[in-house]
PDB file of N, H, CA, C and O in Angstrom:
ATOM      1  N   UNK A   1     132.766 161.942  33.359  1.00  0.00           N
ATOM      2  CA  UNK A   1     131.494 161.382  33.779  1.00  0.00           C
ATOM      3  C   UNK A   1     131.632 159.878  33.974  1.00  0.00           C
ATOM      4  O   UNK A   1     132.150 159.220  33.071  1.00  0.00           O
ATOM      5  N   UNK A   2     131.202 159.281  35.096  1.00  0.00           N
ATOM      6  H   UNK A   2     130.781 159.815  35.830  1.00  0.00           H
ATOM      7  CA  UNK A   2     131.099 157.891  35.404  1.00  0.00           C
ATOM      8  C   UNK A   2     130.160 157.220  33.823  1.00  0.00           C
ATOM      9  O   UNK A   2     129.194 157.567  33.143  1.00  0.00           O
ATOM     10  N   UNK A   3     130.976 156.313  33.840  1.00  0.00           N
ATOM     11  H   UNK A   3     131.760 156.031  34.393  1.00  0.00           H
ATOM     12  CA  UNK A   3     130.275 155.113  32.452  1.00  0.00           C
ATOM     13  C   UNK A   3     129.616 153.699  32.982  1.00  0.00           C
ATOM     14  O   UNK A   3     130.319 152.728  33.262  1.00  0.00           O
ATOM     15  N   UNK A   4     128.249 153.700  33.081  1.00  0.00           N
ATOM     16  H   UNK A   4     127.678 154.488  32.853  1.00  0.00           H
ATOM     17  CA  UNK A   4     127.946 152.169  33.583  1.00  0.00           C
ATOM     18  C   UNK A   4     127.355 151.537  32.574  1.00  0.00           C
ATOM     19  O   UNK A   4     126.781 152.110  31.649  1.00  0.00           O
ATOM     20  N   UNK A   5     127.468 150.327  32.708  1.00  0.00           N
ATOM     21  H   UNK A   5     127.934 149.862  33.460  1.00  0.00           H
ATOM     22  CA  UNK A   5     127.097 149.163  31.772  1.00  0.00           C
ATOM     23  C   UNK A   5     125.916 148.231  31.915  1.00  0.00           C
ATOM     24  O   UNK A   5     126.006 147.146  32.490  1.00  0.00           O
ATOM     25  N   UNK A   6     124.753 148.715  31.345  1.00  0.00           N
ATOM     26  H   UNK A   6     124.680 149.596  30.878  1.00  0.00           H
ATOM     27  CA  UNK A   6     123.523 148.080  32.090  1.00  0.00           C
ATOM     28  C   UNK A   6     123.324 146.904  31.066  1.00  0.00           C
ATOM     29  O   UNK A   6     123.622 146.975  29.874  1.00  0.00           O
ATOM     30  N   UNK A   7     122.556 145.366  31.954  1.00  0.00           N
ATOM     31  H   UNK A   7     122.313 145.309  32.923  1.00  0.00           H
ATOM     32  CA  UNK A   7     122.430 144.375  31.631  1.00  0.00           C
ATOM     33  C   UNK A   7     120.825 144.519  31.114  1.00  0.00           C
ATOM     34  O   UNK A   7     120.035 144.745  32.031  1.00  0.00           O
ATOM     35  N   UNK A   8     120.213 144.410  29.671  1.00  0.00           N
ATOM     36  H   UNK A   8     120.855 144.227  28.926  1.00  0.00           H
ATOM     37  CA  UNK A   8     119.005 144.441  29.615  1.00  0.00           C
ATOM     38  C   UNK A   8     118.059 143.491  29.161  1.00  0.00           C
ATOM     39  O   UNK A   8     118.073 143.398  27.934  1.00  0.00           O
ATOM     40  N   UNK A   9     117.227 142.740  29.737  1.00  0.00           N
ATOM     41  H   UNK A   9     117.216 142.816  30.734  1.00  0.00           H
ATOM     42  CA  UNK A   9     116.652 141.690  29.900  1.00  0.00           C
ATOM     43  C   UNK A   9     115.748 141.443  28.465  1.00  0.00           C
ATOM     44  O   UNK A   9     115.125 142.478  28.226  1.00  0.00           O
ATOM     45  N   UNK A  10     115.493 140.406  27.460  1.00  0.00           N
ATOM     46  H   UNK A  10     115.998 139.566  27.655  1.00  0.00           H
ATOM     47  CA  UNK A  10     114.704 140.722  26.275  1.00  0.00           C
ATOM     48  C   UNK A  10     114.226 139.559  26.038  1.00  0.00           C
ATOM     49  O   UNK A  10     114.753 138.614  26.625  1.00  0.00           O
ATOM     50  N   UNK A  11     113.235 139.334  25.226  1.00  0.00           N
ATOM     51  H   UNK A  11     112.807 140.102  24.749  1.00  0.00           H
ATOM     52  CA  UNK A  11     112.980 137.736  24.061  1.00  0.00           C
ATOM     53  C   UNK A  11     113.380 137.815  23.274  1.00  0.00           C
ATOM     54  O   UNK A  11     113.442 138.912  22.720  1.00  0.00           O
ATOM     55  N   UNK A  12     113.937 136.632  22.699  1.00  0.00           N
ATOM     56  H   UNK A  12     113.887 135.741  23.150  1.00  0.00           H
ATOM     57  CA  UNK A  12     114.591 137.289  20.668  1.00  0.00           C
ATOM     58  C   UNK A  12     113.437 136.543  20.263  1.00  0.00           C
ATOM     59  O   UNK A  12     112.619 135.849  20.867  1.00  0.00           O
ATOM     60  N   UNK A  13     113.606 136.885  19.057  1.00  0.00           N
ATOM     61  H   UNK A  13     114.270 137.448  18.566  1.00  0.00           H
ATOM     62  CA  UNK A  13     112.806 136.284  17.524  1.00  0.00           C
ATOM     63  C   UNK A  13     112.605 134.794  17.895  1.00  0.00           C
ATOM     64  O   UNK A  13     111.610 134.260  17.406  1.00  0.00           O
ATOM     65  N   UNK A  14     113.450 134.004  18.735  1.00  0.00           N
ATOM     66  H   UNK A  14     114.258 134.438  19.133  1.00  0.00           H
ATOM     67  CA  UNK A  14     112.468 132.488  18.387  1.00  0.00           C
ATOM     68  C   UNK A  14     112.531 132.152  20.155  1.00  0.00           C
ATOM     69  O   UNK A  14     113.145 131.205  20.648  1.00  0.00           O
ATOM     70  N   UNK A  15     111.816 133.082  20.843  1.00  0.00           N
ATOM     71  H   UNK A  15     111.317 133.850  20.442  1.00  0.00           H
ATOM     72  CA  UNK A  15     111.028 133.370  22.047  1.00  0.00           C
ATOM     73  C   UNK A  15     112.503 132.693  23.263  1.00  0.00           C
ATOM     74  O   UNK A  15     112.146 131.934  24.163  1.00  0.00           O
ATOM     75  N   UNK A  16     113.693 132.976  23.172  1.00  0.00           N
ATOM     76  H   UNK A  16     113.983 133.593  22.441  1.00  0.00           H
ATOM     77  CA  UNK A  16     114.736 132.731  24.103  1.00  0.00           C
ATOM     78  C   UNK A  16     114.842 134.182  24.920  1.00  0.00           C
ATOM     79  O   UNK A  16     114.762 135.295  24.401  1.00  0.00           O
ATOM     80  N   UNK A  17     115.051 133.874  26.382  1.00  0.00           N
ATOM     81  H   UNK A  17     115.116 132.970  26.805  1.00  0.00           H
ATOM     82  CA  UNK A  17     115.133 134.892  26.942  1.00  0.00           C
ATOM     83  C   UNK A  17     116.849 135.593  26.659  1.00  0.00           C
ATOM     84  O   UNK A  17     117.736 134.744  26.580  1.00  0.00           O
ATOM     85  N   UNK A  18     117.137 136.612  26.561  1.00  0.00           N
ATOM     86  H   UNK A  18     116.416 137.302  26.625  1.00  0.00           H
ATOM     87  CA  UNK A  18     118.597 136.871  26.193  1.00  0.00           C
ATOM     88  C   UNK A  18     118.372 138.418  27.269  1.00  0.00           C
ATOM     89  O   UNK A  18     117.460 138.981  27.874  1.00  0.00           O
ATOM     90  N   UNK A  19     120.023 138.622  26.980  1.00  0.00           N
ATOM     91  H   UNK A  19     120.764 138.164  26.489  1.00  0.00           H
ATOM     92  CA  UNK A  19     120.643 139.579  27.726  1.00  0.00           C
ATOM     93  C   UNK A  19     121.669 140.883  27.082  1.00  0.00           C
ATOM     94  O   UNK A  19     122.890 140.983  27.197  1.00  0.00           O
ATOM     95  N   UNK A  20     120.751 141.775  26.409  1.00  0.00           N
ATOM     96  H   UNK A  20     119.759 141.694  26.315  1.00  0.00           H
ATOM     97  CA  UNK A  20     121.703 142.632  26.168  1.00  0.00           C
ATOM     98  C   UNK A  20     122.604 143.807  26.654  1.00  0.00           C
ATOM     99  O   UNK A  20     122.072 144.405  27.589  1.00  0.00           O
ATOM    100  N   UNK A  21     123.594 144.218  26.356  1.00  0.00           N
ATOM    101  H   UNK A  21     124.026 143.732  25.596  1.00  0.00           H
ATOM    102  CA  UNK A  21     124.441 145.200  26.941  1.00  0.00           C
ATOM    103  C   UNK A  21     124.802 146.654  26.079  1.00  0.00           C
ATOM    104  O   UNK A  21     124.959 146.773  24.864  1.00  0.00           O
ATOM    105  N   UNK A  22     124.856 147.430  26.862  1.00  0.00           N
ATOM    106  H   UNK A  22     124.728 147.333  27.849  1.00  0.00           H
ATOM    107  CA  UNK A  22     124.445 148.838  26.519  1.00  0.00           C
ATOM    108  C   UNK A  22     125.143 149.730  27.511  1.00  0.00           C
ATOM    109  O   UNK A  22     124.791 149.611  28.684  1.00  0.00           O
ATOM    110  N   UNK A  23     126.424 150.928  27.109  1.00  0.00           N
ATOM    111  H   UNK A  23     126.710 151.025  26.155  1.00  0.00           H
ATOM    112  CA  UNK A  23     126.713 151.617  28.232  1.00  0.00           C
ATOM    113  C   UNK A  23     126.224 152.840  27.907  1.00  0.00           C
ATOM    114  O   UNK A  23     125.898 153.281  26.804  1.00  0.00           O
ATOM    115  N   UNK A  24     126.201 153.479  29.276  1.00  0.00           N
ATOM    116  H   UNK A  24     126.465 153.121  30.171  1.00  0.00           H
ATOM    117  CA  UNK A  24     125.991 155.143  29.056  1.00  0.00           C
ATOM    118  C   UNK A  24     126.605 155.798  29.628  1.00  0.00           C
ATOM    119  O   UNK A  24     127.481 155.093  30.129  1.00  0.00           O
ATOM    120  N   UNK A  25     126.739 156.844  29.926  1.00  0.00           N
ATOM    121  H   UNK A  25     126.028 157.417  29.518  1.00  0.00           H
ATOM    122  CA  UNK A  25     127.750 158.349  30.864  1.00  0.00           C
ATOM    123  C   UNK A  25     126.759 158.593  31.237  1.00  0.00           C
ATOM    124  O   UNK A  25     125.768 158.478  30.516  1.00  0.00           O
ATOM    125  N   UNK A  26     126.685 159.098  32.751  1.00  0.00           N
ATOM    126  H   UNK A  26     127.490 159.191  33.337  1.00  0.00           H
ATOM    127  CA  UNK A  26     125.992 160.055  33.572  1.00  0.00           C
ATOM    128  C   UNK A  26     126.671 160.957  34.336  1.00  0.00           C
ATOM    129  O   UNK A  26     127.842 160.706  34.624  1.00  0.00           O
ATOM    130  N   UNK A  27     126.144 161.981  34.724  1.00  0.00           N
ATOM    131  H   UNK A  27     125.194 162.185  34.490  1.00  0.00           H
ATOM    132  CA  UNK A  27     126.751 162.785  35.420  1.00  0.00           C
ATOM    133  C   UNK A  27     126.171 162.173  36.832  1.00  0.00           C
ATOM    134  O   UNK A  27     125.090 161.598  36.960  1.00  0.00           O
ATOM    135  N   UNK A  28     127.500 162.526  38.246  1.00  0.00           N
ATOM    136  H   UNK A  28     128.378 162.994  38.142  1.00  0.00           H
ATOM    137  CA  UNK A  28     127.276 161.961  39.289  1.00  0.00           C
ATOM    138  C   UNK A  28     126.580 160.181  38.998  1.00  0.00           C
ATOM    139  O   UNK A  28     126.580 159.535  37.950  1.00  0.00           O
ATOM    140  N   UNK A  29     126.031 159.788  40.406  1.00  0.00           N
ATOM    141  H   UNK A  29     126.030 160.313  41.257  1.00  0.00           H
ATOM    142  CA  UNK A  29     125.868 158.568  40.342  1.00  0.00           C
ATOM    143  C   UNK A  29     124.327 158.235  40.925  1.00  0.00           C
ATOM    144  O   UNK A  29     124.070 157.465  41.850  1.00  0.00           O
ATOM    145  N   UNK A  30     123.171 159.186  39.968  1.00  0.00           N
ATOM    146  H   UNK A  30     123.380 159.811  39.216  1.00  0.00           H
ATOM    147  CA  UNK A  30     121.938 159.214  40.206  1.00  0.00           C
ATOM    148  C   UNK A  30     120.629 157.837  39.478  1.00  0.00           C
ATOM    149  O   UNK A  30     120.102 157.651  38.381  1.00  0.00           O
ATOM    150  N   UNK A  31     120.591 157.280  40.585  1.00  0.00           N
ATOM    151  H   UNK A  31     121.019 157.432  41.476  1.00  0.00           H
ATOM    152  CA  UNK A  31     120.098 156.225  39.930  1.00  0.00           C
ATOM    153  C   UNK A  31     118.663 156.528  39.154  1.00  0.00           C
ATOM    154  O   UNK A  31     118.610 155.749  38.202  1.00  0.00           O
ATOM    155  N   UNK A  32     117.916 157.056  39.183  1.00  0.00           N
ATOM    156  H   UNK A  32     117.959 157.689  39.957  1.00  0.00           H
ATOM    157  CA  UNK A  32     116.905 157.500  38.045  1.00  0.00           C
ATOM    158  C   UNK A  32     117.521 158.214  37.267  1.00  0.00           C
ATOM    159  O   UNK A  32     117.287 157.715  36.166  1.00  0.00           O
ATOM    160  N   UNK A  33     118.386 159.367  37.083  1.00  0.00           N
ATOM    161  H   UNK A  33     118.576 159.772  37.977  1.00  0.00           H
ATOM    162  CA  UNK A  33     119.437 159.580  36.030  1.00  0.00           C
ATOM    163  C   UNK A  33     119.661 158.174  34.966  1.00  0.00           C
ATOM    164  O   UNK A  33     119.053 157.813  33.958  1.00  0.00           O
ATOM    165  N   UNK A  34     120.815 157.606  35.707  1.00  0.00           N
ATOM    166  H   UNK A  34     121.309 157.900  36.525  1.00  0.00           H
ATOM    167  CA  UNK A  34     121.538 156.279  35.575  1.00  0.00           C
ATOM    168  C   UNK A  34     120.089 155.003  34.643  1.00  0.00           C
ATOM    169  O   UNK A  34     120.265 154.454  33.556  1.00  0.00           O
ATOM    170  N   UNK A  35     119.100 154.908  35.330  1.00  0.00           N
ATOM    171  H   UNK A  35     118.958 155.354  36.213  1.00  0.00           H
ATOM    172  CA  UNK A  35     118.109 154.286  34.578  1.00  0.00           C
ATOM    173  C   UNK A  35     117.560 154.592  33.335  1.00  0.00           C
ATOM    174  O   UNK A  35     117.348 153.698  32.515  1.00  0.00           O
ATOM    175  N   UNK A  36     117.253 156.009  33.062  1.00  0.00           N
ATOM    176  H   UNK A  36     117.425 156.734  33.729  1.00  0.00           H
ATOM    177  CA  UNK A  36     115.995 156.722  32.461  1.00  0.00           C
ATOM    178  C   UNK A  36     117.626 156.914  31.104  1.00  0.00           C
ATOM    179  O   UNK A  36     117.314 156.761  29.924  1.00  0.00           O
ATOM    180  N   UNK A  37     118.811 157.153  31.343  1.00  0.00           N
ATOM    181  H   UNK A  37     119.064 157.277  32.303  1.00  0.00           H
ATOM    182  CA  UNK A  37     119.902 156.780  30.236  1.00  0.00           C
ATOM    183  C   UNK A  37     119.951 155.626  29.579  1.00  0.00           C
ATOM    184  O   UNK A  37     120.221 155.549  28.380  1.00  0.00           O
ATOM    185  N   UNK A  38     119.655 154.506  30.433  1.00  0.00           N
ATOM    186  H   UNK A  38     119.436 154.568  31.406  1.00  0.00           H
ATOM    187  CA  UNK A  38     119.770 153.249  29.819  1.00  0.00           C
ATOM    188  C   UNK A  38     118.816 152.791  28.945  1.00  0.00           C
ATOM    189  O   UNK A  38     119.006 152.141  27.918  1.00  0.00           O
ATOM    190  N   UNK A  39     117.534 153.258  29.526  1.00  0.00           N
ATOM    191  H   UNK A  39     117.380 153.786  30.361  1.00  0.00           H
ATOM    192  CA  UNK A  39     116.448 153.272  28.763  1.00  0.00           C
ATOM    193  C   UNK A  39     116.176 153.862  27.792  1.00  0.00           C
ATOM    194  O   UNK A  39     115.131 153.539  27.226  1.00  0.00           O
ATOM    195  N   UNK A  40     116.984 154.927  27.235  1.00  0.00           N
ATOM    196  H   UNK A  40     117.833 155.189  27.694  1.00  0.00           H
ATOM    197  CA  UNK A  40     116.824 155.950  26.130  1.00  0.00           C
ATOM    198  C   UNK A  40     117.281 155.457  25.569  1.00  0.00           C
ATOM    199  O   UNK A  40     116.729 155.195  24.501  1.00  0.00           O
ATOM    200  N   UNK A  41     118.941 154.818  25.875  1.00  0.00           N
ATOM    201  H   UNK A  41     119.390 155.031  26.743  1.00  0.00           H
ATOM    202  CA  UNK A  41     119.735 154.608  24.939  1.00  0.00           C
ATOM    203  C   UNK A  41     119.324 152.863  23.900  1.00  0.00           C
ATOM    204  O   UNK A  41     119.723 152.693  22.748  1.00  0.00           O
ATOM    205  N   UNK A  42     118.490 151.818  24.684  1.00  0.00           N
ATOM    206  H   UNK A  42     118.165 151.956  25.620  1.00  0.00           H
ATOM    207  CA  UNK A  42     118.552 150.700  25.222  1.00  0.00           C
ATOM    208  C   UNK A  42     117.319 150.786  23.339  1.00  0.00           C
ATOM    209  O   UNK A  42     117.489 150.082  22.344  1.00  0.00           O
ATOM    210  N   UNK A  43     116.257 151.867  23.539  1.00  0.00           N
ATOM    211  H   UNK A  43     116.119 152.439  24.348  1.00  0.00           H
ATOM    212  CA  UNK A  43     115.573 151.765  22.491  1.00  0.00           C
ATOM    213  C   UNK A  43     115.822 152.551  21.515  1.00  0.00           C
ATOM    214  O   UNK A  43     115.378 152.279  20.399  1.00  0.00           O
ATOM    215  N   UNK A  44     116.691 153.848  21.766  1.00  0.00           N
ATOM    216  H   UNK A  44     117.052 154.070  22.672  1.00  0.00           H
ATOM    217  CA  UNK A  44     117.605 154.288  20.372  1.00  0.00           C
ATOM    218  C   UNK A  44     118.114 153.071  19.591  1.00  0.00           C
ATOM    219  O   UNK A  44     117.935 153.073  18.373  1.00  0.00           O
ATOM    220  N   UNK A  45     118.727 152.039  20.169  1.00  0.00           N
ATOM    221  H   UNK A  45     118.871 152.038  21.159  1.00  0.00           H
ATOM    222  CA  UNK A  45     119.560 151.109  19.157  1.00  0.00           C
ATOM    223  C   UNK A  45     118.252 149.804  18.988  1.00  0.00           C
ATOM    224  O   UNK A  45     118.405 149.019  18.053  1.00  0.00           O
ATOM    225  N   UNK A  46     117.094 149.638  19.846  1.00  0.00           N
ATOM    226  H   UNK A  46     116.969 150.276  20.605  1.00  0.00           H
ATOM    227  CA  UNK A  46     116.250 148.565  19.810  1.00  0.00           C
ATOM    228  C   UNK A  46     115.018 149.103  19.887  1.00  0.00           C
ATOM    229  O   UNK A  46     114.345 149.091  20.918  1.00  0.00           O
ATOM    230  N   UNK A  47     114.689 149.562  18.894  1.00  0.00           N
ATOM    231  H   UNK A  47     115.236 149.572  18.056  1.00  0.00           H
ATOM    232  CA  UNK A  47     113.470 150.297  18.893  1.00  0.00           C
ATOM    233  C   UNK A  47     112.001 149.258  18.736  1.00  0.00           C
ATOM    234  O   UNK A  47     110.902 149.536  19.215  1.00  0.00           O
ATOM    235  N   UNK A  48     112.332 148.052  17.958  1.00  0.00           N
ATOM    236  H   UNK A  48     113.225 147.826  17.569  1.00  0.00           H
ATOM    237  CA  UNK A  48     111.216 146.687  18.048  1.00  0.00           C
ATOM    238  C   UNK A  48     111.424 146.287  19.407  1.00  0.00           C
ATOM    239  O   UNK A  48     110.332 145.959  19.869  1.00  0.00           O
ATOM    240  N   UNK A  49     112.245 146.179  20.168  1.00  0.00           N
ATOM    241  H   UNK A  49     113.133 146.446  19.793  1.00  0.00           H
ATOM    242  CA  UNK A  49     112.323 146.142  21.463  1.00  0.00           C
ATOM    243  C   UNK A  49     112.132 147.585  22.739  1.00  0.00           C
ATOM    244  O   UNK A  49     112.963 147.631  23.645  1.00  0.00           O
ATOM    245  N   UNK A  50     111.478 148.212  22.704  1.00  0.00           N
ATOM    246  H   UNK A  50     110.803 148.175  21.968  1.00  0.00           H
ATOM    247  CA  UNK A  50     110.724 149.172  23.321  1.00  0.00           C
ATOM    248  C   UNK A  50     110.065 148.880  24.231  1.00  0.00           C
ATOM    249  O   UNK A  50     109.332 147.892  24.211  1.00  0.00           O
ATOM    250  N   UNK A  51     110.194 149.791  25.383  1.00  0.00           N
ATOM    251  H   UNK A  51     110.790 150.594  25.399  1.00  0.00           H
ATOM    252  CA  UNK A  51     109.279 149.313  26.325  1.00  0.00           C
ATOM    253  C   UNK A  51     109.774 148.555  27.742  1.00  0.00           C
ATOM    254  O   UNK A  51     108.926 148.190  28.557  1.00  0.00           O
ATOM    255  N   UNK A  52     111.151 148.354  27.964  1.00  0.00           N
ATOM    256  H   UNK A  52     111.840 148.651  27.302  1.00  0.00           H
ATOM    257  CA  UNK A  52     111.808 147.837  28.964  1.00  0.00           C
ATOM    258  C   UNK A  52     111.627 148.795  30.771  1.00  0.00           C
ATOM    259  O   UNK A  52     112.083 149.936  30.854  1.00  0.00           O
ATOM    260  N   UNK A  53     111.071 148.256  31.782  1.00  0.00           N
ATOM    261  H   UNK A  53     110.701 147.330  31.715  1.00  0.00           H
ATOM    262  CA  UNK A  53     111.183 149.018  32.799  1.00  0.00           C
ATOM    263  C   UNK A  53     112.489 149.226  33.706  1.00  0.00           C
ATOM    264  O   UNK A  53     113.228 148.297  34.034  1.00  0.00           O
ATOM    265  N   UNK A  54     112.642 150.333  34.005  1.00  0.00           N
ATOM    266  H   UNK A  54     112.042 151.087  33.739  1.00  0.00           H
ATOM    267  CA  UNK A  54     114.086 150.707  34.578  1.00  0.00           C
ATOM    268  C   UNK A  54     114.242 150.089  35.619  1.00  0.00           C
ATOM    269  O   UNK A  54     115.391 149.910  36.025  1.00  0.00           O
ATOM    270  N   UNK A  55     113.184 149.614  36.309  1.00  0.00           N
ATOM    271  H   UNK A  55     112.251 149.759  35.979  1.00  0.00           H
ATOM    272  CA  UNK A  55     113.734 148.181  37.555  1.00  0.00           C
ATOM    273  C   UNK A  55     113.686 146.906  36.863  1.00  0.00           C
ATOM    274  O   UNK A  55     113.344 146.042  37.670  1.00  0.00           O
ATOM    275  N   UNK A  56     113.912 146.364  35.551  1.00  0.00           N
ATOM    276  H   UNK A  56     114.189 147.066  34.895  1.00  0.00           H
ATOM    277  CA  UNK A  56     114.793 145.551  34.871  1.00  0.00           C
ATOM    278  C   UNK A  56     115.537 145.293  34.534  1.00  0.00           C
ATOM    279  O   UNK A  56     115.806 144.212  34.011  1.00  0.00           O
ATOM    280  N   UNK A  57     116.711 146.944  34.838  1.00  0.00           N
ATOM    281  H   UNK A  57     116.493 147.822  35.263  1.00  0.00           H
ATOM    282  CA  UNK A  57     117.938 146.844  34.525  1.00  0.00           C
ATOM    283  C   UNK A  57     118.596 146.002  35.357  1.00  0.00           C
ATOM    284  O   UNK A  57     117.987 145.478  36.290  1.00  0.00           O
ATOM    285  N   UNK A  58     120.019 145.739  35.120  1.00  0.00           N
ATOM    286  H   UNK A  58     120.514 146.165  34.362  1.00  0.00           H
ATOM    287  CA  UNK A  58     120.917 145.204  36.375  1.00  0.00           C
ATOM    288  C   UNK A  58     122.278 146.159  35.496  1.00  0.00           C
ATOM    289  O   UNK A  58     122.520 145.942  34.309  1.00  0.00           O
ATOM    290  N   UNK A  59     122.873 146.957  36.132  1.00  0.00           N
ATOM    291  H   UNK A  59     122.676 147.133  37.096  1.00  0.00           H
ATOM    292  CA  UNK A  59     123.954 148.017  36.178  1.00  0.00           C
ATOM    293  C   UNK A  59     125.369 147.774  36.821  1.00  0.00           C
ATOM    294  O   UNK A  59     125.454 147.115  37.858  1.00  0.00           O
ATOM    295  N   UNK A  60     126.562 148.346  36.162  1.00  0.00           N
ATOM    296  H   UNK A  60     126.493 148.881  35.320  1.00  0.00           H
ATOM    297  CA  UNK A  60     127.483 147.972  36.991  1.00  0.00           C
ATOM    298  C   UNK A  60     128.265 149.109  36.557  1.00  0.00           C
ATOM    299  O   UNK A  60     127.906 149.473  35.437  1.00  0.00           O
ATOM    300  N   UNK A  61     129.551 150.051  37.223  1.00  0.00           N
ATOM    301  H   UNK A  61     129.843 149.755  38.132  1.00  0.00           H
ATOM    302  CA  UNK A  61     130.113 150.982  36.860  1.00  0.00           C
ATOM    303  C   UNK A  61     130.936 150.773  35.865  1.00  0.00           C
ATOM    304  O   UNK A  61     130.821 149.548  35.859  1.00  0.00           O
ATOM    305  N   UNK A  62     131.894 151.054  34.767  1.00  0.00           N
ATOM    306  H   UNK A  62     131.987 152.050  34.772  1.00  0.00           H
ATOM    307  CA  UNK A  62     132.681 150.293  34.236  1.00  0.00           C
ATOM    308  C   UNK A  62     134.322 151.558  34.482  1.00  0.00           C
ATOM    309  O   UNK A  62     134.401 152.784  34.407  1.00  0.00           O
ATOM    310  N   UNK A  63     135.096 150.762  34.701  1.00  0.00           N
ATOM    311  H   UNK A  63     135.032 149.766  34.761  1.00  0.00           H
ATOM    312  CA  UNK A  63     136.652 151.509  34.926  1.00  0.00           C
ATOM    313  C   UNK A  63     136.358 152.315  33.902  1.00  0.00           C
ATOM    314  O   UNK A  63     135.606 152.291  32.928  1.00  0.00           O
ATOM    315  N   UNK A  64     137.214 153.095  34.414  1.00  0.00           N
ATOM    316  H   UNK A  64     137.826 153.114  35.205  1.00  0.00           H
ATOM    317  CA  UNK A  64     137.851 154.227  33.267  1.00  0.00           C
ATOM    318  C   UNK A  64     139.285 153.364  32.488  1.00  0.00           C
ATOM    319  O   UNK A  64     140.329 153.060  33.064  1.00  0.00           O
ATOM    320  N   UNK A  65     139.060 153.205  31.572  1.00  0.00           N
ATOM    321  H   UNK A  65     138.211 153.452  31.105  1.00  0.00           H
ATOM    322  CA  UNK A  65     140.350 152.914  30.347  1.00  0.00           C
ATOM    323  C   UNK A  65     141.037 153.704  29.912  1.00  0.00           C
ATOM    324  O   UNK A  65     140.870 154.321  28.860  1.00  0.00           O
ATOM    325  N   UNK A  66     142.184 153.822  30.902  1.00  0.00           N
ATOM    326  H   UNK A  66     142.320 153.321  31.757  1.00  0.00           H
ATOM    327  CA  UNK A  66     143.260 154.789  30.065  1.00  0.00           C
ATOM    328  C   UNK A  66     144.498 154.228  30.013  1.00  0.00           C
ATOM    329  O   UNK A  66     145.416 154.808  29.433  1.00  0.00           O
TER     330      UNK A  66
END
């Protein structure tokens, strides 16, 4: 399965805009797939941060490492 690496836009705790990173696997290369992953995954690990819209992502494929 293709692995992309989405860029996700946030405020921290003393109101700086920051940029976190988060990959996921999708099958094929379906961009509401590809979004609605990032977003699951994005508030599994940032759950006080909830609530991000999937046209906020910025995405990129990442190589396969072997």
């Amino acid at each position: 399965m293709p692995k992309y690496r989405a860029q996700v836009p946030y405020i921290d705790d003393m109101g700086r805009e920051r940029l976190g990173s988060i990959e996921v696997e999708v099958r094929g290369g379906d961009p509401d797939e590809l979004a609605q992953a990032a977003v699951d995954e994005w508030e599994k690990r940032h759950p006080e941060r909830a609530g991000i819209a999937p046209e906020d992502l910025a995405w990129e494929q990442v190589e396969d490492e072997e």
